PDB file of C-alpha atoms in Angstrom:
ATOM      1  CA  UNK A   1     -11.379  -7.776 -17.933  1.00  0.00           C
ATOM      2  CA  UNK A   2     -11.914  -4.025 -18.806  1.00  0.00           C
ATOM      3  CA  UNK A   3     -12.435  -2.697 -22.637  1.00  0.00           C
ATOM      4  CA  UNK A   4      -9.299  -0.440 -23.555  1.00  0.00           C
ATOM      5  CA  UNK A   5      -8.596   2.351 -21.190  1.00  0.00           C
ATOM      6  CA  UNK A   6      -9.649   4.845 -23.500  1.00  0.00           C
ATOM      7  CA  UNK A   7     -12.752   3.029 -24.288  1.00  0.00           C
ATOM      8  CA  UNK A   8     -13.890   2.450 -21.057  1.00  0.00           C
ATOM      9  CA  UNK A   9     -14.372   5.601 -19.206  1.00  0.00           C
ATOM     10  CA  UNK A  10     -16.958   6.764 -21.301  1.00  0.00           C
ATOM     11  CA  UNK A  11     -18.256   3.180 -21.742  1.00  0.00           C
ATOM     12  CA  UNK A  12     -22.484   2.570 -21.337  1.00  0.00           C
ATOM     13  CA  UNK A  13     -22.257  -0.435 -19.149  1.00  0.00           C
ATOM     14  CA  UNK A  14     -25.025  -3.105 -18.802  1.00  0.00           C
ATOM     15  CA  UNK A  15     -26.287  -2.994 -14.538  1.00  0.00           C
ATOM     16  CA  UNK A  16     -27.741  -6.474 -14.046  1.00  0.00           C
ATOM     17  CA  UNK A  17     -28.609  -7.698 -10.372  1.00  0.00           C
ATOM     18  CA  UNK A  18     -25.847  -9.696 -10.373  1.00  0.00           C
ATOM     19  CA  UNK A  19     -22.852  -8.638 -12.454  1.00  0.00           C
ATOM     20  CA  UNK A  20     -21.812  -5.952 -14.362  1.00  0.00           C
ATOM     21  CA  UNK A  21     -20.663  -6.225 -17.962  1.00  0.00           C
ATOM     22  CA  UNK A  22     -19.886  -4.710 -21.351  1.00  0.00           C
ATOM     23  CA  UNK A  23     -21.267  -5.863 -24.981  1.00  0.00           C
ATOM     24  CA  UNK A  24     -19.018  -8.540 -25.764  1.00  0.00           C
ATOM     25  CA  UNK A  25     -19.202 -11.680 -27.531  1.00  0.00           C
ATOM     26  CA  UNK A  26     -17.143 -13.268 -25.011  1.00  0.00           C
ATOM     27  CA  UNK A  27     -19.336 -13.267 -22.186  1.00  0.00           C
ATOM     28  CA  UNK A  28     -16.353 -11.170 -20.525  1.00  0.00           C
ATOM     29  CA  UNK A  29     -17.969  -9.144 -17.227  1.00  0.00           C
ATOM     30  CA  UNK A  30     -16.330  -6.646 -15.152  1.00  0.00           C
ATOM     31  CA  UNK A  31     -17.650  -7.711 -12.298  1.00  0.00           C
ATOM     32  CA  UNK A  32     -20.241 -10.746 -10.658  1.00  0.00           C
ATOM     33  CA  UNK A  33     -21.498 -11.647  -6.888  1.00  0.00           C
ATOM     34  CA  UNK A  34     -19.427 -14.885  -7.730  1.00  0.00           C
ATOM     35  CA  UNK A  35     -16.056 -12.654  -6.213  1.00  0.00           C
ATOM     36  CA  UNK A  36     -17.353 -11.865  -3.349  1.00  0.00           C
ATOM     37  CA  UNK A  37     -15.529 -14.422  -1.256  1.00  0.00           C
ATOM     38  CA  UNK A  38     -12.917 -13.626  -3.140  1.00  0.00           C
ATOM     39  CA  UNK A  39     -13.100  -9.731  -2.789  1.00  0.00           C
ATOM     40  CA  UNK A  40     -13.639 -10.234   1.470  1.00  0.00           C
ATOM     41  CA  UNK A  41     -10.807 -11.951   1.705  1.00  0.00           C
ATOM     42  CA  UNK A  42      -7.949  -9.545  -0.248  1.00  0.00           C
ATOM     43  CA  UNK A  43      -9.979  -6.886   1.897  1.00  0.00           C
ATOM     44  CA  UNK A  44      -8.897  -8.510   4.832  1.00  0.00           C
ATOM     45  CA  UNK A  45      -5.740  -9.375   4.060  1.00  0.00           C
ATOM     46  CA  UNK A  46      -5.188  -6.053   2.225  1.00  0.00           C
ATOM     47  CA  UNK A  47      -6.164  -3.931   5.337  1.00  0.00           C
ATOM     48  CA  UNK A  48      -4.781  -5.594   8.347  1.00  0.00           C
ATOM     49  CA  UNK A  49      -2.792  -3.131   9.663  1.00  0.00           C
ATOM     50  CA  UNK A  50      -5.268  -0.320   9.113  1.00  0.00           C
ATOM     51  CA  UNK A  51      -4.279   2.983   8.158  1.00  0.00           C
ATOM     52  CA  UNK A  52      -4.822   4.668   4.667  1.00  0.00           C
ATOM     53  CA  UNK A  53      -6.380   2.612   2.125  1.00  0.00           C
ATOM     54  CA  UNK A  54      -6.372   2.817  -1.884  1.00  0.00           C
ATOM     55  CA  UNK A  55      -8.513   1.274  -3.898  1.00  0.00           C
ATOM     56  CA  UNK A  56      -8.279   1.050  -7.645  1.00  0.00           C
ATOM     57  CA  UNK A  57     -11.542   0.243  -9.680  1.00  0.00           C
ATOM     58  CA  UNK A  58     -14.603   0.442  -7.809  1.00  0.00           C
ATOM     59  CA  UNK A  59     -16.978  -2.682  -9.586  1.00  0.00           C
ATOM     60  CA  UNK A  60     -19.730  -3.367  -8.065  1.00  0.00           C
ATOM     61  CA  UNK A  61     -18.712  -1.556  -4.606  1.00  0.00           C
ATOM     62  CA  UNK A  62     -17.979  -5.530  -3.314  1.00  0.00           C
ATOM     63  CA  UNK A  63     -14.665  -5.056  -1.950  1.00  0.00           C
ATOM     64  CA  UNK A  64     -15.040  -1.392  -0.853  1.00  0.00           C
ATOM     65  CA  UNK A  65     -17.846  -2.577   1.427  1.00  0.00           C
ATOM     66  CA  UNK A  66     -15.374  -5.530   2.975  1.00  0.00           C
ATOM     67  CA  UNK A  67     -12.957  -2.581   3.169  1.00  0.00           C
ATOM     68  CA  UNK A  68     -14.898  -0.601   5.420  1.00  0.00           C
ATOM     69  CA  UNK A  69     -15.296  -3.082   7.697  1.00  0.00           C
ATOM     70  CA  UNK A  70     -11.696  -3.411   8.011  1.00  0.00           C
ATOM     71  CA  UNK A  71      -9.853  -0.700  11.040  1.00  0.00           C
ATOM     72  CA  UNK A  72      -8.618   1.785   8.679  1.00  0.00           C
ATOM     73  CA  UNK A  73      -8.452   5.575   8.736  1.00  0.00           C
ATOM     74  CA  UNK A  74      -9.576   6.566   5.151  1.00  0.00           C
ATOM     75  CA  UNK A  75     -10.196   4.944   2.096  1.00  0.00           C
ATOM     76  CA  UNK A  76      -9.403   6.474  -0.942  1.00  0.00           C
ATOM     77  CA  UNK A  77     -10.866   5.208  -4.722  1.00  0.00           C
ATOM     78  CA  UNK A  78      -9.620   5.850  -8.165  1.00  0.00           C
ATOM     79  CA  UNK A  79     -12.329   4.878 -10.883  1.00  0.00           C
ATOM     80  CA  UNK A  80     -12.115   5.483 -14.807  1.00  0.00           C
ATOM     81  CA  UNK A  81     -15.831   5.148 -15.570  1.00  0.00           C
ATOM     82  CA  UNK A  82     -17.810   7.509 -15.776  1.00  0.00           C
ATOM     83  CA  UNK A  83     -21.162   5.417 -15.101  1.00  0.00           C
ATOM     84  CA  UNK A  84     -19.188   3.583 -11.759  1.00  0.00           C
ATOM     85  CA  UNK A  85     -17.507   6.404 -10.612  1.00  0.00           C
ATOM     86  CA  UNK A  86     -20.972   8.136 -10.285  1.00  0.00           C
ATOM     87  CA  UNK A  87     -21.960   5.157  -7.923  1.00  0.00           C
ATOM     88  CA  UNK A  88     -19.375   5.486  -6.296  1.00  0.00           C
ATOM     89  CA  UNK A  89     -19.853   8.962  -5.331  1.00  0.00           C
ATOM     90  CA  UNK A  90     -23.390   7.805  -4.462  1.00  0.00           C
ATOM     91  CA  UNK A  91     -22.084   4.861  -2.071  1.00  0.00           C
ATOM     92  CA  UNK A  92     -19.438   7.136   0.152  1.00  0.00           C
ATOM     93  CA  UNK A  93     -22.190   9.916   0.847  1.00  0.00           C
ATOM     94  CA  UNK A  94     -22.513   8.194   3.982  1.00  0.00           C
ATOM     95  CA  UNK A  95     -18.733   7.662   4.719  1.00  0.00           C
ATOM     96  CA  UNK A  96     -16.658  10.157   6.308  1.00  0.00           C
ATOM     97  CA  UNK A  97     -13.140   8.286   6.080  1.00  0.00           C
ATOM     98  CA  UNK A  98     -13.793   7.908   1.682  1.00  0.00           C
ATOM     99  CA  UNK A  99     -12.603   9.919  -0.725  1.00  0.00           C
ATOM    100  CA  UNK A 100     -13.490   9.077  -4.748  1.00  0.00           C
ATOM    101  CA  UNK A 101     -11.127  10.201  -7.642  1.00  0.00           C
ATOM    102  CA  UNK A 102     -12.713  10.192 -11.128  1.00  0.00           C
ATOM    103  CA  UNK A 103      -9.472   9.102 -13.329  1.00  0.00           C
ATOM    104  CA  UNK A 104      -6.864   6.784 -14.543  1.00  0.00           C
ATOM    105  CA  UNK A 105      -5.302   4.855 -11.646  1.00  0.00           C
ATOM    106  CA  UNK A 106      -2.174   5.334 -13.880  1.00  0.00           C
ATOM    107  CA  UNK A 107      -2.177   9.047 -14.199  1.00  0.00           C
ATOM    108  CA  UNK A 108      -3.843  10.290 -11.240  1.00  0.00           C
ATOM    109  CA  UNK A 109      -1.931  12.623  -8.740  1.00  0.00           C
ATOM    110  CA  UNK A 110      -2.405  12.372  -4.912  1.00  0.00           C
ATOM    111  CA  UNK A 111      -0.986  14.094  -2.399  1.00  0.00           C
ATOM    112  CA  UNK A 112      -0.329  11.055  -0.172  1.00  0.00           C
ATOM    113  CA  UNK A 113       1.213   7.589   0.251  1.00  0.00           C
ATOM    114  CA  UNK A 114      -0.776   4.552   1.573  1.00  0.00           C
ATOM    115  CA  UNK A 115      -0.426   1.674   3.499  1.00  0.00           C
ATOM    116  CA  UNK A 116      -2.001  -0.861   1.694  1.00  0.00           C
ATOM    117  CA  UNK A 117      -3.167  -1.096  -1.890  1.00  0.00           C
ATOM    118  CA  UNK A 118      -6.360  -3.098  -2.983  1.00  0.00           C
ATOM    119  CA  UNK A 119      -5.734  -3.435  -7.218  1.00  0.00           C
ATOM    120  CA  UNK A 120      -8.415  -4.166  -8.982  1.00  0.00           C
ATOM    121  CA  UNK A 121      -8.328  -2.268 -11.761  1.00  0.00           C
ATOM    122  CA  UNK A 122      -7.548  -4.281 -15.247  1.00  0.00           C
ATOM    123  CA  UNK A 123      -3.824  -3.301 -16.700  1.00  0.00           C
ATOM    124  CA  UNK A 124      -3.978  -3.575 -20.360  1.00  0.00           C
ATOM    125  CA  UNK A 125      -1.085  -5.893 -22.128  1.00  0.00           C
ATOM    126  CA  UNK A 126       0.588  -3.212 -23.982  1.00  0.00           C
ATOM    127  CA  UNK A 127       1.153  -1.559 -20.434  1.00  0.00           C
ATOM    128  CA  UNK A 128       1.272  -4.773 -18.218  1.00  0.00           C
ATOM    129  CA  UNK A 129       5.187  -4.169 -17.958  1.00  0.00           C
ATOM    130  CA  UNK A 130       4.746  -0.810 -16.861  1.00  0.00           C
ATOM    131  CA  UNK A 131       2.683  -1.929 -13.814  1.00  0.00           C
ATOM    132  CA  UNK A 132       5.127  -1.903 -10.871  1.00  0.00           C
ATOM    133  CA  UNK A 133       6.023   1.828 -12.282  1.00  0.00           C
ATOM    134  CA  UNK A 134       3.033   3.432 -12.095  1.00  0.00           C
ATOM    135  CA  UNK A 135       1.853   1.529  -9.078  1.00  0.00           C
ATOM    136  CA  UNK A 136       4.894   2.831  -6.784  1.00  0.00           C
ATOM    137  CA  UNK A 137       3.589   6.350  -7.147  1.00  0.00           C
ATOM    138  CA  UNK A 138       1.371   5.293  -4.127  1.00  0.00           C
ATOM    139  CA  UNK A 139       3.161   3.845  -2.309  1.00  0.00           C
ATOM    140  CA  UNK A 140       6.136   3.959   0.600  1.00  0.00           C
ATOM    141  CA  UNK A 141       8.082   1.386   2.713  1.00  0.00           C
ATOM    142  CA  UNK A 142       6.145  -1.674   3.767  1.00  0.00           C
ATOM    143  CA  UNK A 143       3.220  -0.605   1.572  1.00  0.00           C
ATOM    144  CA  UNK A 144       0.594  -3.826   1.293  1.00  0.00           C
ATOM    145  CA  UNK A 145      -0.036  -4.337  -2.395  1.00  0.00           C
ATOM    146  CA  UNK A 146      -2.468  -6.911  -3.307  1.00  0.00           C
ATOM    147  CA  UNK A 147      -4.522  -7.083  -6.715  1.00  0.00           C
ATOM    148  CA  UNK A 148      -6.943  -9.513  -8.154  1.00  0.00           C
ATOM    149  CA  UNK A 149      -5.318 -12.329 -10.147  1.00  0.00           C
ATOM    150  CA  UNK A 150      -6.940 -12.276 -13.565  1.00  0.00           C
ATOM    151  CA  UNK A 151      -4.427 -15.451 -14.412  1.00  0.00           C
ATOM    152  CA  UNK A 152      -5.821 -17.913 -11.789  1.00  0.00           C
ATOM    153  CA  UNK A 153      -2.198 -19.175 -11.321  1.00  0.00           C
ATOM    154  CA  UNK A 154       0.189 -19.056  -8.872  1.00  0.00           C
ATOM    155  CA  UNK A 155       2.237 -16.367 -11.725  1.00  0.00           C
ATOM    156  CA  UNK A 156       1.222 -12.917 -12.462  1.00  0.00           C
ATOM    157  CA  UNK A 157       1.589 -11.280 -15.563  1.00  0.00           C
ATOM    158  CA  UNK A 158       4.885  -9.505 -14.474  1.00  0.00           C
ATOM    159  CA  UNK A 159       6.825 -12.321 -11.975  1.00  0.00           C
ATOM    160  CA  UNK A 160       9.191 -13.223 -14.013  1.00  0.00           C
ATOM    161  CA  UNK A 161      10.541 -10.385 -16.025  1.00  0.00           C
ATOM    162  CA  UNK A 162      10.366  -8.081 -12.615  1.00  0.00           C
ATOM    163  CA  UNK A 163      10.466 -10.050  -9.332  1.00  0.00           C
ATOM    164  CA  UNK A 164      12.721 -12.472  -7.780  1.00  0.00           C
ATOM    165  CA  UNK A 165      11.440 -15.645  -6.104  1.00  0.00           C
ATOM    166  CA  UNK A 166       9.467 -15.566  -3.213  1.00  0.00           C
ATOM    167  CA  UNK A 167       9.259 -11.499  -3.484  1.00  0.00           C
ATOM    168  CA  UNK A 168       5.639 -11.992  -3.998  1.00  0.00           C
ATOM    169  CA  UNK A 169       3.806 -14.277  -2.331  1.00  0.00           C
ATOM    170  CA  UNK A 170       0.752 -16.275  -3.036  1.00  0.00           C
ATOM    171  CA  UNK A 171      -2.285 -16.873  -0.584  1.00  0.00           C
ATOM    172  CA  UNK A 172      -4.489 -20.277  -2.078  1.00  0.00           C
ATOM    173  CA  UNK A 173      -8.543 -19.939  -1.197  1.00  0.00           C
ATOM    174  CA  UNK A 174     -11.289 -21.716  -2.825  1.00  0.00           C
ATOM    175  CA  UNK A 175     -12.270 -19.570  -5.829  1.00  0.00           C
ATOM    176  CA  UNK A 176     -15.044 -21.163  -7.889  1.00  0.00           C
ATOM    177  CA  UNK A 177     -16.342 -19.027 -10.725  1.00  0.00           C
ATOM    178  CA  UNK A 178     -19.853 -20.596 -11.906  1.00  0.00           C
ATOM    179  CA  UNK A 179     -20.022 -21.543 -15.440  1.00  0.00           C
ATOM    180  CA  UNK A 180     -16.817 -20.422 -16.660  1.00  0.00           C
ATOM    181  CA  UNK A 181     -17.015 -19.915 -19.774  1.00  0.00           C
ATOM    182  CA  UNK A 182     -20.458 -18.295 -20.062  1.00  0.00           C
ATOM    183  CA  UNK A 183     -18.517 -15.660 -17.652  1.00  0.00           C
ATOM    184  CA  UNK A 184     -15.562 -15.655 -20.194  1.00  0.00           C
ATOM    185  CA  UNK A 185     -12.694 -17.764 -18.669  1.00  0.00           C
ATOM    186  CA  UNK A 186     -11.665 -20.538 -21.167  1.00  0.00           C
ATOM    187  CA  UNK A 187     -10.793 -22.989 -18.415  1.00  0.00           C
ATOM    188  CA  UNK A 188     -12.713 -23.875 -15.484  1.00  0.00           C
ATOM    189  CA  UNK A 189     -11.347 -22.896 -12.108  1.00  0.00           C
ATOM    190  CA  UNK A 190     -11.367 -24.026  -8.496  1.00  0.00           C
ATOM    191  CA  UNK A 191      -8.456 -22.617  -7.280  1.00  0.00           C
ATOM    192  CA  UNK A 192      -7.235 -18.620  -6.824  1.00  0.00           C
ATOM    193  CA  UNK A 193      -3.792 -17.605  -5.900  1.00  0.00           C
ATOM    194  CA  UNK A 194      -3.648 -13.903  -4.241  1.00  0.00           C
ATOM    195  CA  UNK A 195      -0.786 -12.406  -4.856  1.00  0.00           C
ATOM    196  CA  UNK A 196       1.477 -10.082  -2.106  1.00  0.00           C
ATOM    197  CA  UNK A 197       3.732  -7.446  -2.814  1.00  0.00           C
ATOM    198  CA  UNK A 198       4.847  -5.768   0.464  1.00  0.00           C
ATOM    199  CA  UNK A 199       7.264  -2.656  -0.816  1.00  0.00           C
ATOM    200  CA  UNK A 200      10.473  -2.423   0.201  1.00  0.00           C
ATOM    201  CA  UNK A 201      13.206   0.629  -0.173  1.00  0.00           C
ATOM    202  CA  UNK A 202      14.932  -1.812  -2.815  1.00  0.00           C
ATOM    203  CA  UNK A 203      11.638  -1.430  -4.624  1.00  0.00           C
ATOM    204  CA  UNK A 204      12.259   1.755  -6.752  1.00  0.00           C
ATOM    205  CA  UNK A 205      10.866   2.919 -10.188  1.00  0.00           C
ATOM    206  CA  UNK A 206      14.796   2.956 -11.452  1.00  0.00           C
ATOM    207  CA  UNK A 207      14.388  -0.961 -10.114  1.00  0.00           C
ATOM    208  CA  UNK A 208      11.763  -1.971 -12.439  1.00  0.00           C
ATOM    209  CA  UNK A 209      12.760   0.569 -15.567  1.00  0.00           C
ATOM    210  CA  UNK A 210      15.964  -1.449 -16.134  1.00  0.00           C
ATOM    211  CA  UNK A 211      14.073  -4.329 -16.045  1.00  0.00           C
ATOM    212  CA  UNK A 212      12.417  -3.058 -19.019  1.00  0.00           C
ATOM    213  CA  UNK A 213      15.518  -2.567 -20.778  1.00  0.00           C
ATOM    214  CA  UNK A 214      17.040  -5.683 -19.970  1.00  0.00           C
TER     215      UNK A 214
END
């Protein structure tokens, strides 16, 4: 629930103890304490096989801290803001296996793949059908994508136009946001629906360009 890429980097954010958020009339946050169930349990179903981890937006450092209790080898963080990305920096000085990247999940270079993805970083609608483009970049065979569900439905933003049924699949957990729409979410929710993409070799960026097209 992110302010325009461009705006946001250089964004002055408001810390409370609680959340963070951006001057709004919305109420819109980027992130609250409220996800943390949430966040613990992508982590863990996220990181289950271990290995190298990416992680895109860094919030309030919620998941990344689930993520480290997880058995993996290194964990690796994009962040666009400036003001996060510095607490970021500030939370891995104690963490061998972490590595943060100040820049646009979209447009950074890295000289590896991963094994699993954690995707929290908001995709803005002009570029929502670019997603599974920009996202492969990162990733290899029987890479474990997962990435918060800004929808609350069993649906993501791009399942119909790219993915065929049952290619991504949907975990169901308790997910109670308190007071909705003071936190900007029109509708009140009880339910959240994880989604899964696991990559396969049919999953290639000349895949999901023609799907643009079509």
């Amino acid at each position: 629930m992110n302010p325009t890429d461009k705006k946001y980097k250089e964004y002055k954010l408001e810390f409370h103890k609680n959340k963070i958020t951006w001057p709004n009339n919305k109420g819109n946050y980027i992130q609250g304490d409220w996800d943390e169930s949430l966040m613990k349990f992508q982590a863990e179903i996220t990181c289950r096989n271990g290995g190298h981890i990416l992680e895109c937006g860094f919030g309030m450092g919620i998941s990344a801290d689930y993520i480290q209790q997880q058995n993996v080898k290194s964990h690796t963080i994009i962040e666009l803001n400036d003001e996060i990305y510095k607490n970021a920096v500030e939370w891995a000085k104690d963490k061998p296996n972490t590595e943060i990247v100040s820049g646009d999940w979209k447009s950074v270079e890295l000289d590896k793949k991963f094994d699993a993805i954690f995707f929290d970083a908001h995709v803005q609608e002009p570029l929502i059908a670019l997603f599974p483009i920009h996202i492969l970049r990162y990733c290899r065979v029987g890479t474990i994508l997962t990435f918060f569900n800004h929808l609350w439905k069993k649906t993501t933003g791009w399942t119909p136009q790219f993915f065929d049924k049952d290619q991504i699949k949907f975990y169901e957990i308790d997910g109670k946001v308190p007071n909705d729409k003071q936190n900007g979410y029109v509708d009140e929710h009880d339910t959240y629906y994880l989604p899964e993409w696991i990559i396969t070799e049919d999953d290639t960026e000349q895949k999901y360009r023609k799907c643009i097209t079509r």
